[in-house]
PDB file of C-alpha atoms in Angstrom:
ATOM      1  CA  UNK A1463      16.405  34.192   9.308  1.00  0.00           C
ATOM      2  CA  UNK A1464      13.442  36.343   9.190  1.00  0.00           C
ATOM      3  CA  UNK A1465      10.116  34.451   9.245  1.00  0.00           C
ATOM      4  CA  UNK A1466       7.975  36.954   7.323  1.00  0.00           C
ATOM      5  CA  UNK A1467      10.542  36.075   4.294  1.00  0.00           C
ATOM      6  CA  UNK A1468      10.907  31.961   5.076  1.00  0.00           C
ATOM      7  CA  UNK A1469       7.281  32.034   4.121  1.00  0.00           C
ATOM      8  CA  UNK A1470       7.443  34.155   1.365  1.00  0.00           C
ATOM      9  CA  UNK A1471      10.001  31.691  -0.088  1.00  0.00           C
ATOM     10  CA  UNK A1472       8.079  28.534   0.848  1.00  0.00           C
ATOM     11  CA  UNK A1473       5.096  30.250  -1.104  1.00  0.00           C
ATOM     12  CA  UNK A1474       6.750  30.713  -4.111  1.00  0.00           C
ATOM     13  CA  UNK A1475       8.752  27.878  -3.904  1.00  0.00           C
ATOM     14  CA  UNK A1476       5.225  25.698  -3.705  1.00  0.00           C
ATOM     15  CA  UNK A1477       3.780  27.709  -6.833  1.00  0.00           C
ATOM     16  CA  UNK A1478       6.865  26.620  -8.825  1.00  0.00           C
ATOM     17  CA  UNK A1479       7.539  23.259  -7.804  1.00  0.00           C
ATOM     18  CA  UNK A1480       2.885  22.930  -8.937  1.00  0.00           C
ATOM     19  CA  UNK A1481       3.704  24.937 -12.516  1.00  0.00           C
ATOM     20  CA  UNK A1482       6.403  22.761 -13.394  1.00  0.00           C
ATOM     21  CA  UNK A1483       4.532  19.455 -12.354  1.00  0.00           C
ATOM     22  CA  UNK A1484       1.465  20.993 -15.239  1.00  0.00           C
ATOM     23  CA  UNK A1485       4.036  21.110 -17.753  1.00  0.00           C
ATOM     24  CA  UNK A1486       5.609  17.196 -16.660  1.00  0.00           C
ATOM     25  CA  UNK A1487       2.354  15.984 -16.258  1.00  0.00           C
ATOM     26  CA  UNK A1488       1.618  17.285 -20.481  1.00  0.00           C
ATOM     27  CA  UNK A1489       4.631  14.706 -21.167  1.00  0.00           C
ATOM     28  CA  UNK A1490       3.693  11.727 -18.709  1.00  0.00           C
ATOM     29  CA  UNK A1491       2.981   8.368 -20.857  1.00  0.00           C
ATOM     30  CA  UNK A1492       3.370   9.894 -23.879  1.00  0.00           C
ATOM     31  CA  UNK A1493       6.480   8.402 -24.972  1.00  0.00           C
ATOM     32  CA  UNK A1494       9.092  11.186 -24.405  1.00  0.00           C
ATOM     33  CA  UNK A1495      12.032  11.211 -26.480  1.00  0.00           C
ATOM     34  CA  UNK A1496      15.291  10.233 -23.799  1.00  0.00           C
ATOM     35  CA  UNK A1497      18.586  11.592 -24.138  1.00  0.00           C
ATOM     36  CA  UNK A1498      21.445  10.546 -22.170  1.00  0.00           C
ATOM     37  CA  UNK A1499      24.022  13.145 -20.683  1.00  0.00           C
ATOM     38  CA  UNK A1500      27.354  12.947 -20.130  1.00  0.00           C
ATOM     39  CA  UNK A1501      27.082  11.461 -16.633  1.00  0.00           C
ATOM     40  CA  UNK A1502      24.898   8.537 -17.861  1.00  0.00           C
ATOM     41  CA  UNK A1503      21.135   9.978 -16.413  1.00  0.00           C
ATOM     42  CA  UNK A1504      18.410  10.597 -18.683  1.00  0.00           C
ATOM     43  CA  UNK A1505      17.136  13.561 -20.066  1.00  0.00           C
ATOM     44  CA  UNK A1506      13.435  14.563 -21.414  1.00  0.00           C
ATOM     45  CA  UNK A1507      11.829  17.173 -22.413  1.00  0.00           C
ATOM     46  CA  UNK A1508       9.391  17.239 -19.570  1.00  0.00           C
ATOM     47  CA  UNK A1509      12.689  17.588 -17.587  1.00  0.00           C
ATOM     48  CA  UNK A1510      13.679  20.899 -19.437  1.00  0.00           C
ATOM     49  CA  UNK A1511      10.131  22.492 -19.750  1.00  0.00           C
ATOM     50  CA  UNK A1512       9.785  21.916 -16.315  1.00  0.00           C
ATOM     51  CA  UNK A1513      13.376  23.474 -15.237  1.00  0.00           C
ATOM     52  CA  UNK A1514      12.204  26.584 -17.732  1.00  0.00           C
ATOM     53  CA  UNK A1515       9.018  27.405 -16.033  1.00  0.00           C
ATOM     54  CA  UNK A1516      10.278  26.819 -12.349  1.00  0.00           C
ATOM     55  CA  UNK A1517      13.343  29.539 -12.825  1.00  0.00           C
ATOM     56  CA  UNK A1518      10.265  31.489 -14.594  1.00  0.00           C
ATOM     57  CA  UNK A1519       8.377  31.710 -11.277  1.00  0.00           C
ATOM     58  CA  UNK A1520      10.928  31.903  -8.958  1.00  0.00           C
ATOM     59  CA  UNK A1521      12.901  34.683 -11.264  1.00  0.00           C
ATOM     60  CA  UNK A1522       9.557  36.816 -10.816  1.00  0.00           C
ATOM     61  CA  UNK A1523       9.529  37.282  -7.079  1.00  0.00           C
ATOM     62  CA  UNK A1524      13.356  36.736  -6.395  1.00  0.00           C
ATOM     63  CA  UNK A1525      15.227  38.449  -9.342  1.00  0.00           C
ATOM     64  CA  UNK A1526      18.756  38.374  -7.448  1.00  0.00           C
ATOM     65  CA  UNK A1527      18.621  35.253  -6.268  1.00  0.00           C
ATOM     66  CA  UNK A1528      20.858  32.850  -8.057  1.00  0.00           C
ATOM     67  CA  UNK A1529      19.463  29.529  -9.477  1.00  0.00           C
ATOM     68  CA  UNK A1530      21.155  26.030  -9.650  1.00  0.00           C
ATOM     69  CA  UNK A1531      18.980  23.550 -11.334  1.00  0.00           C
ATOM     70  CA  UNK A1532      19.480  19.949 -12.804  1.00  0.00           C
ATOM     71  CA  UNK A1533      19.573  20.707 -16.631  1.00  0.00           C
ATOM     72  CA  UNK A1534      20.451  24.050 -16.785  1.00  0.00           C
ATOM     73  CA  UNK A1535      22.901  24.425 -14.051  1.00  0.00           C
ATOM     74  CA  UNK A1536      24.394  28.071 -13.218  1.00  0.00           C
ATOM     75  CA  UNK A1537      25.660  26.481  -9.547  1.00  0.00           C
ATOM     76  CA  UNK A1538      26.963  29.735  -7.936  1.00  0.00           C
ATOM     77  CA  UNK A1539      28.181  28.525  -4.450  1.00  0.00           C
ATOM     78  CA  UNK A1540      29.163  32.155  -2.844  1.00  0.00           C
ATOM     79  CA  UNK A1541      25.502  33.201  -3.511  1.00  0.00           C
ATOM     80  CA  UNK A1542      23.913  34.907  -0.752  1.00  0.00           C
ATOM     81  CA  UNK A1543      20.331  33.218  -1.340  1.00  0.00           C
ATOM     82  CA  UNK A1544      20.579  30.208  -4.029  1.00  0.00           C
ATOM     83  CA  UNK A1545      17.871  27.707  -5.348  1.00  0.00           C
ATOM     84  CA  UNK A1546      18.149  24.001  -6.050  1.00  0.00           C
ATOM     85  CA  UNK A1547      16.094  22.887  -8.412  1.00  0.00           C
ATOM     86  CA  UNK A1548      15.794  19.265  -9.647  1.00  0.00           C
ATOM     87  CA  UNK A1549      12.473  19.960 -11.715  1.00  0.00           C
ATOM     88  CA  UNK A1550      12.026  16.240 -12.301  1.00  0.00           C
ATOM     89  CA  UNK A1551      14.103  13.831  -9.872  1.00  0.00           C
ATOM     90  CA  UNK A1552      13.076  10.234 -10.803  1.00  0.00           C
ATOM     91  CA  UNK A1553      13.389  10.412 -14.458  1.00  0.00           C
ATOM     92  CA  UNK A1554      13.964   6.390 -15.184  1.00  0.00           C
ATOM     93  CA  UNK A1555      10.806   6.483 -13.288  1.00  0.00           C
ATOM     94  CA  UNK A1556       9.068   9.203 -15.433  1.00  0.00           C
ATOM     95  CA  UNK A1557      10.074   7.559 -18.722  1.00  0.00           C
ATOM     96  CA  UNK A1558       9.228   3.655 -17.338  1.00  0.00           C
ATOM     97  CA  UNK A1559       5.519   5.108 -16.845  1.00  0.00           C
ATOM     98  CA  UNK A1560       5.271   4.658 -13.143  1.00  0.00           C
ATOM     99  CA  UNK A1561       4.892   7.779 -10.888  1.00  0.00           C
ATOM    100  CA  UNK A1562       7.168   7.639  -8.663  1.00  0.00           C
ATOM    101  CA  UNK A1563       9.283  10.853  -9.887  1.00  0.00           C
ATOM    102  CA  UNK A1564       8.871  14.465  -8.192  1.00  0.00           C
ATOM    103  CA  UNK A1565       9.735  17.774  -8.604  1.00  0.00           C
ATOM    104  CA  UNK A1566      12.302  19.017  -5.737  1.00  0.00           C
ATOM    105  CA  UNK A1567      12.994  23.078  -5.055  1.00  0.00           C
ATOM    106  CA  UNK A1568      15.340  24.142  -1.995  1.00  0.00           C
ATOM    107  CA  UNK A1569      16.470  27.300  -0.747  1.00  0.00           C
ATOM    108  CA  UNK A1570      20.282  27.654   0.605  1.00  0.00           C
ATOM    109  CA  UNK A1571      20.330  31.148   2.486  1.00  0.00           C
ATOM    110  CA  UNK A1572      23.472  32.588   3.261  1.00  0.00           C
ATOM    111  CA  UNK A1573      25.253  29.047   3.617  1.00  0.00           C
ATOM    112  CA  UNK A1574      22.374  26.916   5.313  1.00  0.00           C
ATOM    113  CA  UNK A1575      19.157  25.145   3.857  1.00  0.00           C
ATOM    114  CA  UNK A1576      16.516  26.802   5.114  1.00  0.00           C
ATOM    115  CA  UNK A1577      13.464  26.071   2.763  1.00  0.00           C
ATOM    116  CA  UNK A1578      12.189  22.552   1.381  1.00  0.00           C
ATOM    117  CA  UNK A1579       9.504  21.413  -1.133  1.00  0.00           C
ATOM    118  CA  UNK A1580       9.112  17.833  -2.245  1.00  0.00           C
ATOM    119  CA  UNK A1581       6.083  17.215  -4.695  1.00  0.00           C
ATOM    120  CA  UNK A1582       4.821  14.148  -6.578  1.00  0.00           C
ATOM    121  CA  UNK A1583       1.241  14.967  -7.359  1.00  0.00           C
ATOM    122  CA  UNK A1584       0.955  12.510  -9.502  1.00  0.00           C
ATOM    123  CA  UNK A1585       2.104   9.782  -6.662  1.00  0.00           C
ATOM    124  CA  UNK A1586      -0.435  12.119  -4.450  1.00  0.00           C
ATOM    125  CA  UNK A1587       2.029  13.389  -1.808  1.00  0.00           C
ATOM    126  CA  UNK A1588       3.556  16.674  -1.579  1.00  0.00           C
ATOM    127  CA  UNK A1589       5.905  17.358   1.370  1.00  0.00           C
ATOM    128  CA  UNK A1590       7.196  20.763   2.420  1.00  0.00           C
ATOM    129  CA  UNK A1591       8.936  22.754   5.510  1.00  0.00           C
ATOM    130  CA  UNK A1592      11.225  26.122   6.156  1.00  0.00           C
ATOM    131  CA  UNK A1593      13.477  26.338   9.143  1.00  0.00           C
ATOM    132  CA  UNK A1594      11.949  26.397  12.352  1.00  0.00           C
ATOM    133  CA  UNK A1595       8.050  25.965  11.157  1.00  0.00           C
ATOM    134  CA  UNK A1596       7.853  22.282  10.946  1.00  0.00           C
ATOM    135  CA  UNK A1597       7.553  19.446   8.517  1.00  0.00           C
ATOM    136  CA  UNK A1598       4.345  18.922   6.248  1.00  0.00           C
ATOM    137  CA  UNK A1599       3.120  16.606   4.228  1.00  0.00           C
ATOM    138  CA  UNK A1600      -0.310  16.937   2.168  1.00  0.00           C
ATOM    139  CA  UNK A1601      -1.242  19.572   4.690  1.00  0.00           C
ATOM    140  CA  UNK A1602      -0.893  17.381   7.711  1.00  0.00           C
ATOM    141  CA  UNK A1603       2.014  18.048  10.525  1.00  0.00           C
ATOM    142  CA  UNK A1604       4.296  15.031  10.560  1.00  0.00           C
ATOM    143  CA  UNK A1605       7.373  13.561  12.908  1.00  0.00           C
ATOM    144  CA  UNK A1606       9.530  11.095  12.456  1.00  0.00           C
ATOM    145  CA  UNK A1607       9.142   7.973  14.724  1.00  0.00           C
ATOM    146  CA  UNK A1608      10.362   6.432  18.502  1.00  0.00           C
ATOM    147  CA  UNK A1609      11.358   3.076  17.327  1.00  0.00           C
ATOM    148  CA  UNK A1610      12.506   1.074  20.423  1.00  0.00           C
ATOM    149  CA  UNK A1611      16.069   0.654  19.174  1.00  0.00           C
ATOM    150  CA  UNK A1612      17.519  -0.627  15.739  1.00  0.00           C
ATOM    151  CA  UNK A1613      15.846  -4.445  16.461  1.00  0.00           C
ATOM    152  CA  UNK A1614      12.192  -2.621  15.925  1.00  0.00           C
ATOM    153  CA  UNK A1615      13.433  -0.180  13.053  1.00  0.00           C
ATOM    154  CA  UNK A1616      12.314  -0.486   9.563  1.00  0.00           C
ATOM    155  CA  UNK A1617      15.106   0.715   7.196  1.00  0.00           C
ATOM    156  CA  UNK A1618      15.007   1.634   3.983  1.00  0.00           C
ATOM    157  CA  UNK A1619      18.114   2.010   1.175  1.00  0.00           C
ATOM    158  CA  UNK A1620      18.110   3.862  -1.995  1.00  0.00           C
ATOM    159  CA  UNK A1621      21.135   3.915  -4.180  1.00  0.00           C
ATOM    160  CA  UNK A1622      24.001   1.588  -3.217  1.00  0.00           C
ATOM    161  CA  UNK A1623      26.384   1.111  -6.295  1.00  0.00           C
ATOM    162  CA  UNK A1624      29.228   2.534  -4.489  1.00  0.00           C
ATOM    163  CA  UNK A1625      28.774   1.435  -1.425  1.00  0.00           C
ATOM    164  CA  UNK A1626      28.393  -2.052  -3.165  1.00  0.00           C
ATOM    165  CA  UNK A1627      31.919  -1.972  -4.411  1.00  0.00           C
ATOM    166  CA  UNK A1628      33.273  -1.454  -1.261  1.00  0.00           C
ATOM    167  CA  UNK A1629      33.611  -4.776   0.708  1.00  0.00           C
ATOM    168  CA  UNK A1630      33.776  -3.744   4.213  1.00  0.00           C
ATOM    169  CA  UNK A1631      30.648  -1.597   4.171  1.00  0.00           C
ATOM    170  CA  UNK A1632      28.935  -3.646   2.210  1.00  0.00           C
ATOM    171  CA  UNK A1633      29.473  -6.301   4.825  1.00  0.00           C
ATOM    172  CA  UNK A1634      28.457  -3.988   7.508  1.00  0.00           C
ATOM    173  CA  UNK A1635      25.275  -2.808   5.615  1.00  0.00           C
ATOM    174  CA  UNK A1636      24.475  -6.793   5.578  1.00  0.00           C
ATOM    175  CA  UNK A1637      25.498  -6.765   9.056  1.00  0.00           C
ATOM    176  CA  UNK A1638      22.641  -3.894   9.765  1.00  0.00           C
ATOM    177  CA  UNK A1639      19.942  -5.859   7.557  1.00  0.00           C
ATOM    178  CA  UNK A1640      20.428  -9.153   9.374  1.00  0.00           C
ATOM    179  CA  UNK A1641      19.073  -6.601  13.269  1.00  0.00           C
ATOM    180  CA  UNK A1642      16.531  -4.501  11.495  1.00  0.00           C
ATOM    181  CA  UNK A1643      12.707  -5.558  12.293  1.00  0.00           C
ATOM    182  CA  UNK A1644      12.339  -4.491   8.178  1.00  0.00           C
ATOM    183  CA  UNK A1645      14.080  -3.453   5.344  1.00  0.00           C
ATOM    184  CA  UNK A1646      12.860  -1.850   2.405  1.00  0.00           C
ATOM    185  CA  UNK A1647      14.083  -0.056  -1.226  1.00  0.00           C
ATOM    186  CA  UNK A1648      11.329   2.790  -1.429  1.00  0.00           C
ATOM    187  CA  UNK A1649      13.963   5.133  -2.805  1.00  0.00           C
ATOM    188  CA  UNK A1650      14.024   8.858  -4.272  1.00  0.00           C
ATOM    189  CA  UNK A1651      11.556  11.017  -2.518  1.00  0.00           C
ATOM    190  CA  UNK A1652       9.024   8.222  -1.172  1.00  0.00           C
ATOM    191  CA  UNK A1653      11.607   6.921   1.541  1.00  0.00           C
ATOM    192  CA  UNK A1654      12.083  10.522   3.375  1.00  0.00           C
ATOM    193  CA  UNK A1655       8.523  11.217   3.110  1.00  0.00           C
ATOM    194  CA  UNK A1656       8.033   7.934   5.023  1.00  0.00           C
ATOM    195  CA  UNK A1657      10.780   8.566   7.216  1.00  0.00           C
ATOM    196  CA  UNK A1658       9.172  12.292   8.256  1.00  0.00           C
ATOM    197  CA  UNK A1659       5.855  10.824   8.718  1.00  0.00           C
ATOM    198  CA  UNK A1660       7.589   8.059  11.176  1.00  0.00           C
ATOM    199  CA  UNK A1661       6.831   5.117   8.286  1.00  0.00           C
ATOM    200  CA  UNK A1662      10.411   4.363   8.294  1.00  0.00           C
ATOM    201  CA  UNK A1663      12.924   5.176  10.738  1.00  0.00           C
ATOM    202  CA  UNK A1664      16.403   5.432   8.527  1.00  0.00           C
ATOM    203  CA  UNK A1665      17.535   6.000   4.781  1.00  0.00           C
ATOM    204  CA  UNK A1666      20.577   5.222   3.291  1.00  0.00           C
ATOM    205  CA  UNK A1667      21.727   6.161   0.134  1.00  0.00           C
ATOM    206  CA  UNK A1668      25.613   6.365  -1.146  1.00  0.00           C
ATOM    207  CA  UNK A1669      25.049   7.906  -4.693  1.00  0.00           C
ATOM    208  CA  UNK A1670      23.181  11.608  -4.589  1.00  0.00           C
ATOM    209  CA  UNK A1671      23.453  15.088  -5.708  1.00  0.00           C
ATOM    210  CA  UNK A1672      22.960  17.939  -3.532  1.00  0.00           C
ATOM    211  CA  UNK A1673      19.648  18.736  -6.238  1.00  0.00           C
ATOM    212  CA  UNK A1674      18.129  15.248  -4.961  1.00  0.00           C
ATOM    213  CA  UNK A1675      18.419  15.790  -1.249  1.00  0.00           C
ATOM    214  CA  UNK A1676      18.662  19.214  -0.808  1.00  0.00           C
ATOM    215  CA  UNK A1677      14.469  19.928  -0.027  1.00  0.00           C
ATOM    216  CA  UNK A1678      14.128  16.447   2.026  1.00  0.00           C
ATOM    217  CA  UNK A1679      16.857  17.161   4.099  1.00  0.00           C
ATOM    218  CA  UNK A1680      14.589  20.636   5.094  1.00  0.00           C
ATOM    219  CA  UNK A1681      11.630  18.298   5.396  1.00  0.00           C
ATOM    220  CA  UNK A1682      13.290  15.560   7.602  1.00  0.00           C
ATOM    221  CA  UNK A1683      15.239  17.948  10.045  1.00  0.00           C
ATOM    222  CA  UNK A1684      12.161  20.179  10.581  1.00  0.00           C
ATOM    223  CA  UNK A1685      10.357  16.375  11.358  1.00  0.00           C
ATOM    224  CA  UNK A1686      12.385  16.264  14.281  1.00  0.00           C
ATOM    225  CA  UNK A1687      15.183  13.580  12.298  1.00  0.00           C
ATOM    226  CA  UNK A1688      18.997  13.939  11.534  1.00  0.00           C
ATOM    227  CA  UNK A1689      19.893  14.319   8.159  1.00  0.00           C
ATOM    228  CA  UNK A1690      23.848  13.627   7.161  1.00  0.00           C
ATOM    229  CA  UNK A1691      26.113  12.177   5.087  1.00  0.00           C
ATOM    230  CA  UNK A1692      27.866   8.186   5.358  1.00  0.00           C
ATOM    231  CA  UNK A1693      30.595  10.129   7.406  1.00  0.00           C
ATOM    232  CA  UNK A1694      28.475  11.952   9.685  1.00  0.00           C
ATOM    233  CA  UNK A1695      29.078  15.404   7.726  1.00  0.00           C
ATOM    234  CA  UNK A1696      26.077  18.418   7.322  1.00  0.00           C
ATOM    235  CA  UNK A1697      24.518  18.111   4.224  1.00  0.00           C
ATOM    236  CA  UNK A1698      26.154  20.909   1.726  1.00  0.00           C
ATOM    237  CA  UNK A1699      26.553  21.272  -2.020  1.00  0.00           C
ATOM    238  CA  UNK A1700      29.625  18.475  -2.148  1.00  0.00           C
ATOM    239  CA  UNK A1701      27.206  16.011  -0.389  1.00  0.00           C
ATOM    240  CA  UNK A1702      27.363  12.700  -2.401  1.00  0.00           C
ATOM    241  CA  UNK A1703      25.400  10.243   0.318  1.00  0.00           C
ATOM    242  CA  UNK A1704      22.987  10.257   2.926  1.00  0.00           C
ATOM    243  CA  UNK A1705      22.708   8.667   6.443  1.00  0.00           C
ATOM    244  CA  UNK A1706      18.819  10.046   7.530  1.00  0.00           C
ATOM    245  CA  UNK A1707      16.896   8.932  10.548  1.00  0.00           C
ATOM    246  CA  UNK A1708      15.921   9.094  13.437  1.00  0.00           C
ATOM    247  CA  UNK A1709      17.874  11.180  15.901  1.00  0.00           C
ATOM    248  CA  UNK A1710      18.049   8.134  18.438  1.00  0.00           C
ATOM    249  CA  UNK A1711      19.633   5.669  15.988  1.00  0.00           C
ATOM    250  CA  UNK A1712      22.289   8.225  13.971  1.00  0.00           C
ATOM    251  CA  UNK A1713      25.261   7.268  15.477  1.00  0.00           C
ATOM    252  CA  UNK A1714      24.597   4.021  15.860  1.00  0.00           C
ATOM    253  CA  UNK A1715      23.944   3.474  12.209  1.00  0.00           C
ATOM    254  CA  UNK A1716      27.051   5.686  11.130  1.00  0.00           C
ATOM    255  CA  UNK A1717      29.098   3.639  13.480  1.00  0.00           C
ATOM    256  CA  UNK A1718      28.288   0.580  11.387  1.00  0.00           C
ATOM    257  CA  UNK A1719      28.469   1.876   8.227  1.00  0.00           C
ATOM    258  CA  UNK A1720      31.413   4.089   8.408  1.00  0.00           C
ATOM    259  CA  UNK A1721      34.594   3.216   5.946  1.00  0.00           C
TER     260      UNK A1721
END
């Protein structure tokens, strides 16, 4: 993938992800009206403005690129160049008046993820990366961690409902809590910011969409981590879970919590 146009897309993908945060951030503790879609996640306005503007600004400099966001949808999987575009992942968050909800935007070039941009100003982190230039977040160059094996990791789980109703792995996820040095629920974006900047050292989640994970998986591979699914499969538009950590504990962890 040329380099010239990875930056390019990082660029604009920055400027949309910080014009859809202004119009969020006109909506935040005001009391937005909620809707509830078919699936059972809420809706606000602040979630649709936001969408709008972000397929505004990335429509200007890539007119034949194809657009997938969370509201709006227009998923078109055979595209050459497609965006993901959650313009407001965390919405319980966003309408429960505490901050931690961003604004995710992710480039899939012919077939592979190549661009990532993860921003929660009002949390005060922003996280971003393309293939092969490294992870960043607020400006800084970060890694994931060393931790000396899974007794000194520090795990951290997002959502588990399915995973809950499955006996065996939910016995082997207790099995995994009982060795970890720490376990935490940081969830959405926080956890794979922390797990980039070598805070945490694994994530596990067993209830996504591609549009939540898409941009962190960019952010964590380019960290120097291993982003996949429960079953050890590369992160695509079917993904519906996440196994992400460090590259030294992967199998070990999918070993454990495999079905």
């Amino acid at each position: 993938m040329d380099r010239e146009f990875l930056l390019q897309a990082l660029e604009v993908a920055r400027a949309a992800a910080e014009a859809g945060a202004v119009e969020i951030a006109k909506f935040y503790r005001r009391g937005a009206a909620v809707e509830w879609k078919s699936d059972a996640t809420p809706v606000t306005l602040a979630d649709r403005e936001a969408e709008r503007v972000i397929r505004r600004v990335l429509g200007a400099r890539f007119p034949d690129h194809a657009i997938f966001g969370e509201e709006e949808g227009g998923e078109c999987a055979d595209a050459e160049f497609l965006w993901l575009v959650d313009p407001l992942d965390g919405t319980r968050a966003f309408v429960r008046n505490y901050p931690l909800f961003s604004t995710q935007i992710a480039l899939r070039a012919r077939g592979e993820l190549v661009v990532g941009v993860s921003h929660a100003p009002l949390f005060g982190e922003t996280a971003w990366a393309m293939r092969g230039g490294g992870a960043f977040l607020n400006g800084d160059r970060v890694q994931v961690g060393r931790p000396d094996g899974l007794a000194r990791a520090q795990l951290s789980f997002g959502n588990l409902k399915s995973l809950a109703a499955d006996a065996l792995r939910w016995q082997r996820l207790g099995g995994l809590l009982a060795v970890a040095e720490r376990t935490r629920g940081y969830g959405d974006f926080y956890h794979y910011h922390l797990l980039a900047s070598g805070a945490v050292d694994a994530v596990v989640e067993s209830d996504v969409s591609i549009l939540d994970i898409a941009a962190l998986s960019v952010i964590v591979a380019e960290a120097g981590g291993t982003f996949t699914d429960l079953e050890g499969g590369a992160v695509d538009l079917g993904t519906r879970s996440v196994l992400a950590s460090v590259p030294s504990l992967h199998e070990q962890l999918l070993d454990a919590l495999r079905g």
